[in-house]
CSV table of C-alpha atoms and ligand atoms in Angstrom, one decimal:
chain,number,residue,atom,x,y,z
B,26,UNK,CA,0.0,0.0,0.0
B,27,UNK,CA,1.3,3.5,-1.0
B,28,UNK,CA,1.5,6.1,2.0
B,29,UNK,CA,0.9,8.8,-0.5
B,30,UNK,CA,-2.5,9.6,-1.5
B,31,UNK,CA,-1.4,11.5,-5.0
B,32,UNK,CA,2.2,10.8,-6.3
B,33,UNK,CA,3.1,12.6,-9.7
B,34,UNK,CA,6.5,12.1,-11.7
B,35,UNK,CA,7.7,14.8,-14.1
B,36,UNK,CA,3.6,14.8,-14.9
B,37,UNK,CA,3.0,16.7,-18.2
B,38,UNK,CA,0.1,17.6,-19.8
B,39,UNK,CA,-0.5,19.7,-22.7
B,40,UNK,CA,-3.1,21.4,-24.6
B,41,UNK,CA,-1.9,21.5,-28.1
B,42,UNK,CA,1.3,23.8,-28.2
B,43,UNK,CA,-0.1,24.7,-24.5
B,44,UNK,CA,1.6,23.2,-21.4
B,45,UNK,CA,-1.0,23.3,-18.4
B,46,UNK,CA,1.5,20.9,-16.4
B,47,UNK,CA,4.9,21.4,-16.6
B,48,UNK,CA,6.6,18.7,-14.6
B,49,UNK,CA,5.1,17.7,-11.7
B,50,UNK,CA,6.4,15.7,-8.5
B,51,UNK,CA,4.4,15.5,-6.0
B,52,UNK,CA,4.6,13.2,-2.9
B,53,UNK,CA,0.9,13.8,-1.3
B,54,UNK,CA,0.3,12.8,2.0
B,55,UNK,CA,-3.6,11.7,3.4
B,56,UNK,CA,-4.6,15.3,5.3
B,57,UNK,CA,-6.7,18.4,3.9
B,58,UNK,CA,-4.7,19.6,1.3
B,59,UNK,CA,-5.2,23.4,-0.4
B,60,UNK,CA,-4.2,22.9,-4.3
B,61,UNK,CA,-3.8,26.9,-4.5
B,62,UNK,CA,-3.0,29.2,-7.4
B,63,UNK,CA,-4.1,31.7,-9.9
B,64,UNK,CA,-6.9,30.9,-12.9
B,65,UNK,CA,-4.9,29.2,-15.1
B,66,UNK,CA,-2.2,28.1,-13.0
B,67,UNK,CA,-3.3,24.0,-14.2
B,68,UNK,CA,-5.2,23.2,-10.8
B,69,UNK,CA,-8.2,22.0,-12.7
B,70,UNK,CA,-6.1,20.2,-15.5
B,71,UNK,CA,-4.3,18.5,-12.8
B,72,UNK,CA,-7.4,17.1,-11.0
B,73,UNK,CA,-8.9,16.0,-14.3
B,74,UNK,CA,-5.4,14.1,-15.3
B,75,UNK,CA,-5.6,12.4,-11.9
B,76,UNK,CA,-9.1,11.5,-12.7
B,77,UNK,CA,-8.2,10.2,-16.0
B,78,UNK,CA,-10.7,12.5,-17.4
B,79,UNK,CA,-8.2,14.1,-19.6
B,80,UNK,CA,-5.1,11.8,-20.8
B,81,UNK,CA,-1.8,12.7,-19.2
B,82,UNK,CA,1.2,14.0,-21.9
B,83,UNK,CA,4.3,12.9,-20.2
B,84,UNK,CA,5.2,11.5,-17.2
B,85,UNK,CA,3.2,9.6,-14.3
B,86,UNK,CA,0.7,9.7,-11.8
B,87,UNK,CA,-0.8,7.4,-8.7
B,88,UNK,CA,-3.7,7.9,-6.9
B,89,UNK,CA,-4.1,5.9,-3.6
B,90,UNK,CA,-1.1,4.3,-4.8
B,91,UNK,CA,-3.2,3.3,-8.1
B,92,UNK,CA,-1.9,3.7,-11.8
B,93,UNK,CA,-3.8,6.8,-13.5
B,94,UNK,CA,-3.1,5.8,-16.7
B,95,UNK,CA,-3.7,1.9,-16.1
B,96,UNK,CA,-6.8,1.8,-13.4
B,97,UNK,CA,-8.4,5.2,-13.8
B,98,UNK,CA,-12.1,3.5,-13.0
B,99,UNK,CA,-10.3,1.6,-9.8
B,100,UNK,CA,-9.8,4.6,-8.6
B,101,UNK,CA,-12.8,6.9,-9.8
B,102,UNK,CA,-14.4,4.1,-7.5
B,103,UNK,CA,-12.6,5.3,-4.2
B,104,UNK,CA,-12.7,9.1,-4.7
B,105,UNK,CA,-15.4,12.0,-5.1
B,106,UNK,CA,-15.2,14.9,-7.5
B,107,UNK,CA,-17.0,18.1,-7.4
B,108,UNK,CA,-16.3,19.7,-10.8
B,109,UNK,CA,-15.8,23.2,-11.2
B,110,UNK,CA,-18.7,23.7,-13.6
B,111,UNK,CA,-22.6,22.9,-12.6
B,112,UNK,CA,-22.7,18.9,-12.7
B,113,UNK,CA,-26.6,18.4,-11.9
B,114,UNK,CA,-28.9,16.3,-14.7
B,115,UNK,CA,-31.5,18.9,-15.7
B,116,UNK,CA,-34.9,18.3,-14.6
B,117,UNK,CA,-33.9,16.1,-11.6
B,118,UNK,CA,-35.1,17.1,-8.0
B,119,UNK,CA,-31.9,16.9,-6.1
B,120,UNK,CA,-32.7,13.5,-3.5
B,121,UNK,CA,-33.3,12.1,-6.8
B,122,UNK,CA,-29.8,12.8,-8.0
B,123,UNK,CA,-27.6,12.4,-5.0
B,124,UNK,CA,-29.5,9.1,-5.0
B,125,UNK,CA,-28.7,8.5,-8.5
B,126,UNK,CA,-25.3,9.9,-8.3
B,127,UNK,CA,-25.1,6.5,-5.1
B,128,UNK,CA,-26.4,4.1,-7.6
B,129,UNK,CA,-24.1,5.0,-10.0
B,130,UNK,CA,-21.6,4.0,-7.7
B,131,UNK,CA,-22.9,0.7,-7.0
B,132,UNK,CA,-25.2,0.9,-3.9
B,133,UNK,CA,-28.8,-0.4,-4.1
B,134,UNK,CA,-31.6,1.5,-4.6
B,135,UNK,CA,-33.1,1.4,-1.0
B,136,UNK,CA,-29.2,2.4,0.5
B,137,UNK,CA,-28.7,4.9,-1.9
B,138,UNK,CA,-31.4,6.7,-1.1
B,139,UNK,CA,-31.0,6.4,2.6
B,140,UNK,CA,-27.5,7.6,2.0
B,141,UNK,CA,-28.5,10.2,-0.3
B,142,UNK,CA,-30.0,11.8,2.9
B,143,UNK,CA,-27.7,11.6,5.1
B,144,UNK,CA,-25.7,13.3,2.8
B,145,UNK,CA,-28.3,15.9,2.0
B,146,UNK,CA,-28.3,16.6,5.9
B,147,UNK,CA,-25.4,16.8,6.2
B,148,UNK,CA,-24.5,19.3,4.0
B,149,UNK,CA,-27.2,21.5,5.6
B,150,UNK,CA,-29.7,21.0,2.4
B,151,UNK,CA,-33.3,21.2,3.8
B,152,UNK,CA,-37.0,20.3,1.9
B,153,UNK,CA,-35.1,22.0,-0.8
B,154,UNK,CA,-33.9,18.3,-1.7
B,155,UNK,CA,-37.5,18.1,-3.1
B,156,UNK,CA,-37.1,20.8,-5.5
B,157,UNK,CA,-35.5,20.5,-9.0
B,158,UNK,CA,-32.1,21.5,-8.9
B,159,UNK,CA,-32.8,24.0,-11.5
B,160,UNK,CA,-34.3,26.2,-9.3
B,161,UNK,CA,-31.5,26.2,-6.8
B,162,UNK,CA,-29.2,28.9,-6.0
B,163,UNK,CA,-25.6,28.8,-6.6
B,164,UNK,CA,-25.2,28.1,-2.6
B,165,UNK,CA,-27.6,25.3,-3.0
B,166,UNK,CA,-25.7,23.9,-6.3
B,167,UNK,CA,-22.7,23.7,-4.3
B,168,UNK,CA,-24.1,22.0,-1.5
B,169,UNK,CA,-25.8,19.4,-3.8
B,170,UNK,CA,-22.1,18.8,-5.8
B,171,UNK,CA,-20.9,18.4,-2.2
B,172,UNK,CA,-23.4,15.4,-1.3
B,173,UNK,CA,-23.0,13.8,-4.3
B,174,UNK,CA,-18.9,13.4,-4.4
B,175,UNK,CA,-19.0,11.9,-1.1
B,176,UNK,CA,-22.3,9.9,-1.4
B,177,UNK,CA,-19.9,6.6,-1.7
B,178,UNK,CA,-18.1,7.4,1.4
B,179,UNK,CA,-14.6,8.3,-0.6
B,180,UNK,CA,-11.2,8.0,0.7
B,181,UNK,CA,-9.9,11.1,-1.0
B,182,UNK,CA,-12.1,14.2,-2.8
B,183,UNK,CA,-11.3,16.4,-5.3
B,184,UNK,CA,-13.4,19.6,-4.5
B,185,UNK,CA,-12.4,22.2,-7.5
B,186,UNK,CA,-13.0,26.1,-6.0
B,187,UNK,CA,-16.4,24.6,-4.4
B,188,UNK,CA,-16.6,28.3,-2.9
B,189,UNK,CA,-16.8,29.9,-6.2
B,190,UNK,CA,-20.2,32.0,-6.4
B,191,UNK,CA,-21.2,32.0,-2.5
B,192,UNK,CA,-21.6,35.2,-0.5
B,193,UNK,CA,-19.0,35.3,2.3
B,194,UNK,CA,-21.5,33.4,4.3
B,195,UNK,CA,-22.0,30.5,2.3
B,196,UNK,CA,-18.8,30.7,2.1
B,197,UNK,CA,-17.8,30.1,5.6
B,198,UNK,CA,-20.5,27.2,5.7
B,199,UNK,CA,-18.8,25.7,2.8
B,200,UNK,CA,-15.8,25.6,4.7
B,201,UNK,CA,-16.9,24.5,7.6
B,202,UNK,CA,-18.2,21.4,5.8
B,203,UNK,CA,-14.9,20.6,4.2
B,204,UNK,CA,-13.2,20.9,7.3
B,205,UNK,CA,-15.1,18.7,9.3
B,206,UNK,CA,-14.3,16.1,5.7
B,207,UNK,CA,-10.8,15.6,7.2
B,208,UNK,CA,-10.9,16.2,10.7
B,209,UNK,CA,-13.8,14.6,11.5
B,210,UNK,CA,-14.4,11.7,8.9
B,211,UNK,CA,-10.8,11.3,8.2
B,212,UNK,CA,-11.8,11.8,4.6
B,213,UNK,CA,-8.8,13.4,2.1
B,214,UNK,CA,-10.0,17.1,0.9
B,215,UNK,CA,-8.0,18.1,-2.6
B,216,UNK,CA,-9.5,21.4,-2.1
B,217,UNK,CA,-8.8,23.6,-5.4
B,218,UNK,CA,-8.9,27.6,-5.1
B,219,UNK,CA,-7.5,30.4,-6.0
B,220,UNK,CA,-8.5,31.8,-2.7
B,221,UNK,CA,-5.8,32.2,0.0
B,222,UNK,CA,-8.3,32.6,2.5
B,223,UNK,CA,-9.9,29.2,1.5
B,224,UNK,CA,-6.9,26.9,2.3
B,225,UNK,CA,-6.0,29.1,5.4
B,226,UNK,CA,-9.0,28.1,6.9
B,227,UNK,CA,-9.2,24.7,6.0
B,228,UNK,CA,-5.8,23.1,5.5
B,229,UNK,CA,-3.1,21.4,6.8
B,230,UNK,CA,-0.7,20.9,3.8
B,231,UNK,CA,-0.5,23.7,0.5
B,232,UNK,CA,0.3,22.6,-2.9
B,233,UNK,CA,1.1,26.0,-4.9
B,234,UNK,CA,1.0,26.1,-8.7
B,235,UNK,CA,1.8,29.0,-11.0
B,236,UNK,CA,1.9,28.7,-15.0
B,237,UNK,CA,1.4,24.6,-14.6
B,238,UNK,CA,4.8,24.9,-12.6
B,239,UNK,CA,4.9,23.6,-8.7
B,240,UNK,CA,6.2,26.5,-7.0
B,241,UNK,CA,6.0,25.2,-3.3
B,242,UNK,CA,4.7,21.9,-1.5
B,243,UNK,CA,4.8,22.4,2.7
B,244,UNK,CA,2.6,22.7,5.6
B,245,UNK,CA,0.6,25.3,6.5
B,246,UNK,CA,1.9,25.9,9.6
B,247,UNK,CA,5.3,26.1,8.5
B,248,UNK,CA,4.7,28.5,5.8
B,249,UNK,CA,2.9,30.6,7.8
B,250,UNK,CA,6.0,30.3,10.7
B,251,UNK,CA,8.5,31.6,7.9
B,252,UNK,CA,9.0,35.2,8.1
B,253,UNK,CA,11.3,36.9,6.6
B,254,UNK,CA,12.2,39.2,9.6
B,255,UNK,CA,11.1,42.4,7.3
B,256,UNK,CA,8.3,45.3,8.0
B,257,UNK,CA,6.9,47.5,5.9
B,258,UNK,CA,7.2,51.3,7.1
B,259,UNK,CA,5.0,54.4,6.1
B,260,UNK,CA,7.0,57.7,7.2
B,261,UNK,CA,5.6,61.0,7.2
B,262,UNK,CA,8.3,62.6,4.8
B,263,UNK,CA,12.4,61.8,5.3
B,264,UNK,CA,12.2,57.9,3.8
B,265,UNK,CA,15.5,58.5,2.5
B,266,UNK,CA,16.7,59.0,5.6
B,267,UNK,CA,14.8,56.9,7.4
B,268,UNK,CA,16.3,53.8,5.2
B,269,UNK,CA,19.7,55.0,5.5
B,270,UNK,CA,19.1,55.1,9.7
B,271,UNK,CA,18.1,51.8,9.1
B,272,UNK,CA,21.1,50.8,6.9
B,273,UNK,CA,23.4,52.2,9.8
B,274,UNK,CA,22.1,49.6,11.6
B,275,UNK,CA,23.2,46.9,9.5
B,276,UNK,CA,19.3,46.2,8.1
B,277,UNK,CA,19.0,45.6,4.2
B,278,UNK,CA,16.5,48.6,3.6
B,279,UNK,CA,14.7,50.0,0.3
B,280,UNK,CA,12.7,52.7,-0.7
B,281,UNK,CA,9.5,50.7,-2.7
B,282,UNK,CA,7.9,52.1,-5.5
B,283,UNK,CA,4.9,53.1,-3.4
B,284,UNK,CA,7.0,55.1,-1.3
B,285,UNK,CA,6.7,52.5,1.8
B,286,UNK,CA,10.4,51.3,3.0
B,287,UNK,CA,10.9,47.9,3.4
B,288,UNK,CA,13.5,47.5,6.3
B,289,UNK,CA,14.4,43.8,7.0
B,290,UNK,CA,15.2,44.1,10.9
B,291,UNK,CA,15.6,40.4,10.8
B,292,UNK,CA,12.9,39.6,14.2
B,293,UNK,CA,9.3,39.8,14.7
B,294,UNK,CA,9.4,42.5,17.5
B,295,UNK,CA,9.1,46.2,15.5
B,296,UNK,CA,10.2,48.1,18.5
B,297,UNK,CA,13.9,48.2,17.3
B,298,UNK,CA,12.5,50.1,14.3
B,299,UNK,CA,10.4,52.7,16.7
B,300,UNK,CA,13.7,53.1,18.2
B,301,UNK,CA,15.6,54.2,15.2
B,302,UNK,CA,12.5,56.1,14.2
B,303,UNK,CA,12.5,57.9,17.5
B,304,UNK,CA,16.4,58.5,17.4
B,305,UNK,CA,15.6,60.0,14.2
B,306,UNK,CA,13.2,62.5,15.1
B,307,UNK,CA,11.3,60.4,12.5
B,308,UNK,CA,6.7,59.6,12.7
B,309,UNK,CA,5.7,56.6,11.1
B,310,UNK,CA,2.0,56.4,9.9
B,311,UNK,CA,2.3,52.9,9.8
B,312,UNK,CA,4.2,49.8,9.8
B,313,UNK,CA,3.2,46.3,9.7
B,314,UNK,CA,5.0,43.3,9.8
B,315,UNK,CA,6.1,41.5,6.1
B,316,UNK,CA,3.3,39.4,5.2
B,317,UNK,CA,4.4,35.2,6.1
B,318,UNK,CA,5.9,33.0,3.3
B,319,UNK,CA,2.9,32.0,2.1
B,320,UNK,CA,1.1,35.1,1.5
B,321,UNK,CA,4.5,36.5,0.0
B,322,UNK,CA,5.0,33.5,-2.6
B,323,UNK,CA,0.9,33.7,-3.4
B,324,UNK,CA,2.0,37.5,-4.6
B,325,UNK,CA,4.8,37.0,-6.1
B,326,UNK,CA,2.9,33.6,-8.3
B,327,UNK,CA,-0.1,36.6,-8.8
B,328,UNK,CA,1.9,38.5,-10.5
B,329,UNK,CA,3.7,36.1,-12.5
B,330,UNK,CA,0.9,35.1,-13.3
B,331,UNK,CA,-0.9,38.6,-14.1
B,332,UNK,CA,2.1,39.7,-16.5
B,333,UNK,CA,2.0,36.7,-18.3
B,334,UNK,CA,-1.6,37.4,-19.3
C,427,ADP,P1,-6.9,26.5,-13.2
C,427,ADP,O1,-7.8,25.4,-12.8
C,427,ADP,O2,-5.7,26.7,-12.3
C,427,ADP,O3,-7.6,27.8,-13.3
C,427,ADP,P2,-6.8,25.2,-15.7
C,427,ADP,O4,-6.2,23.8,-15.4
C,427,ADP,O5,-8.2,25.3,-15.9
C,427,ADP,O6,-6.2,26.2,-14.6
C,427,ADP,O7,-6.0,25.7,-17.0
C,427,ADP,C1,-4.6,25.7,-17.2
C,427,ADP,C2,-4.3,26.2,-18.6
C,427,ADP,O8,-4.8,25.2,-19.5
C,427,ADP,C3,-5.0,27.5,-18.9
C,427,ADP,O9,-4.2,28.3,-19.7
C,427,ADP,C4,-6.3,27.1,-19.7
C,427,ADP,O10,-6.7,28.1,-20.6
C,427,ADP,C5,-5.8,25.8,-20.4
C,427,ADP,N1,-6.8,24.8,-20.6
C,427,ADP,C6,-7.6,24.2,-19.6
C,427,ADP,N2,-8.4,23.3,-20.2
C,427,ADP,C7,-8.2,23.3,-21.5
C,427,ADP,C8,-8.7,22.6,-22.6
C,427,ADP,N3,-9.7,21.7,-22.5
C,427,ADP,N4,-8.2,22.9,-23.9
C,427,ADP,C9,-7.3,23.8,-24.0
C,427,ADP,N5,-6.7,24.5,-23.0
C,427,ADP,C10,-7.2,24.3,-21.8
């Protein structure tokens, strides 16, 4: 049995003179995992690959230790996808799908539909269920994409930016529900986004793509630990000065384009910097901290990213 739940070597996919996945190797370990980047950074293409819903260029994949290319309906047995696009059958009332959606799977009719509720209540989805899922709202087609992927009780999902279209209070229920996926049911999330806040609140490990490239596989929590030692300063007037002060002081200091100066002190604390600003005769109108690891390489891929386009 592998111990990884995705494992990808030098994966390549292209879409005619177009490479979406450039090279992939990835070591994926069970947990709630945030596959992060910008629109087209080849989060999408690299869920479908490991589906075997689109046929992989170059290179390998395993899921659950399974060959992609070799048992792609194995493993489309033991995992649940909730594409990125509306997925319902037009017409249906949603029990009747999710019940469907089990059947299709393999369970009876009598258990699929019992499960079919369950997972209807679970994801919060009330007499609604009655309704065709045309009528639903976008919160509501979420929840019912939810149920479905996970009617067959899955090892591992593959949830691609399930928060897309949800006002900041669906939102939050949405994430709740993923989260409780993992820590509660022990269930793998894949959980695509291009929404930092989405993995913050819900993962553990961070797989960051830019331009079908892997810029950055790590935990979450040691991401977020990495700082670069660096604040961001707003002076009144005197940011020449202010920078060379810092320089005095053996800190690597800048003037930015936007006028801030970027002083790398080296430590969390910023009262070193008040100091010099003090000594200095200097005001600051503000100074925060450098933003962690994480939130500085999700920039930095943004605008890659942005001026490629
Ligand atoms: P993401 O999910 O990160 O937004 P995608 O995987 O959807 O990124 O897309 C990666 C790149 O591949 C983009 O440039 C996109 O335009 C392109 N792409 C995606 N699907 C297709 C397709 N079926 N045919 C051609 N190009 C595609």
């Amino acid at each position: 049995m592998s111990e990884w739940v995705v494992e990808t070597r030098g994966l390549v996919k292209r879409y005619g003179r177009l490479v979406a996945l450039n090279g992939l190797d990835l070591q994926v370990a069970p947990g709630a995992i945030g596959l992060l980047g910008p629109n087209g950074a080849g989060k999408s293409t690299l869920i479908k690959c490991l589906l075997r819903l689109h046929r992989i260029t170059a290179g390998s994949a395993r899921v659950l230790g399974a060959e992609v290319q070799k048992e792609g309906r194995n493993i489309r047995r033991r995992v649940g996808y909730t594409p990125e696009q509306d997925c319902h059958i037009p017409g249906m009332v949603g029990s009747e799908y999710v019940t469907y959606c089990a059947q299709l799977c393999g369970l009876p009719f009598e258990a699929a539909r019992q499960r079919a509720h369950e997972m209807l209540d679970f994801v919060g989805m009330g007499q609604e269920r009655y309704r065709r899922v045309d009528t639903y709202s976008t919160g509501m087609k979420q929840r019912l994409k939810l149920a479905q992927a996970i009617v067959h009780d899955p090892e591992v999902v593959f949830l691609d930016e399930p928060t897309n279209g949800l006002d900041p209070k669906g939102q939050s229920q949405m994430l709740r529900l993923i989260q409780s996926l993992w820590r509660e049911h022990g269930m793998t999330v894949i959980l695509s986004t291009h929404l930092l806040h989405d993995v913050d609140q819900v993962c553990d490990q961070i797989i960051l793509l830019a331009q079908g490239r892997l810029l950055v596989h790590d935990s979450l929590e040691h991401l977020k630990a990495q700082r670069r030692g660096a604040a961001e300063v707003v002076v009144s007037d005197r940011e020449e000065e202010f920078a060379q002060a810092c320089r005095q002081q053996g800190w690597p200091s800048e003037i930015l384009s936007n006028g801030h100066v970027r002083v790398e002190h080296g430590g969390e604390d910023l009262a070193p910097i008040l100091g010099v600003l003090r000594q200095n005769g200097l005001a600051a109108l503000e100074i925060a901290p450098s933003p962690n690891a994480l939130e500085e390489m999700y920039v930095q891929a943004l605008e890659t990213a942005h001026g490629a386009a």
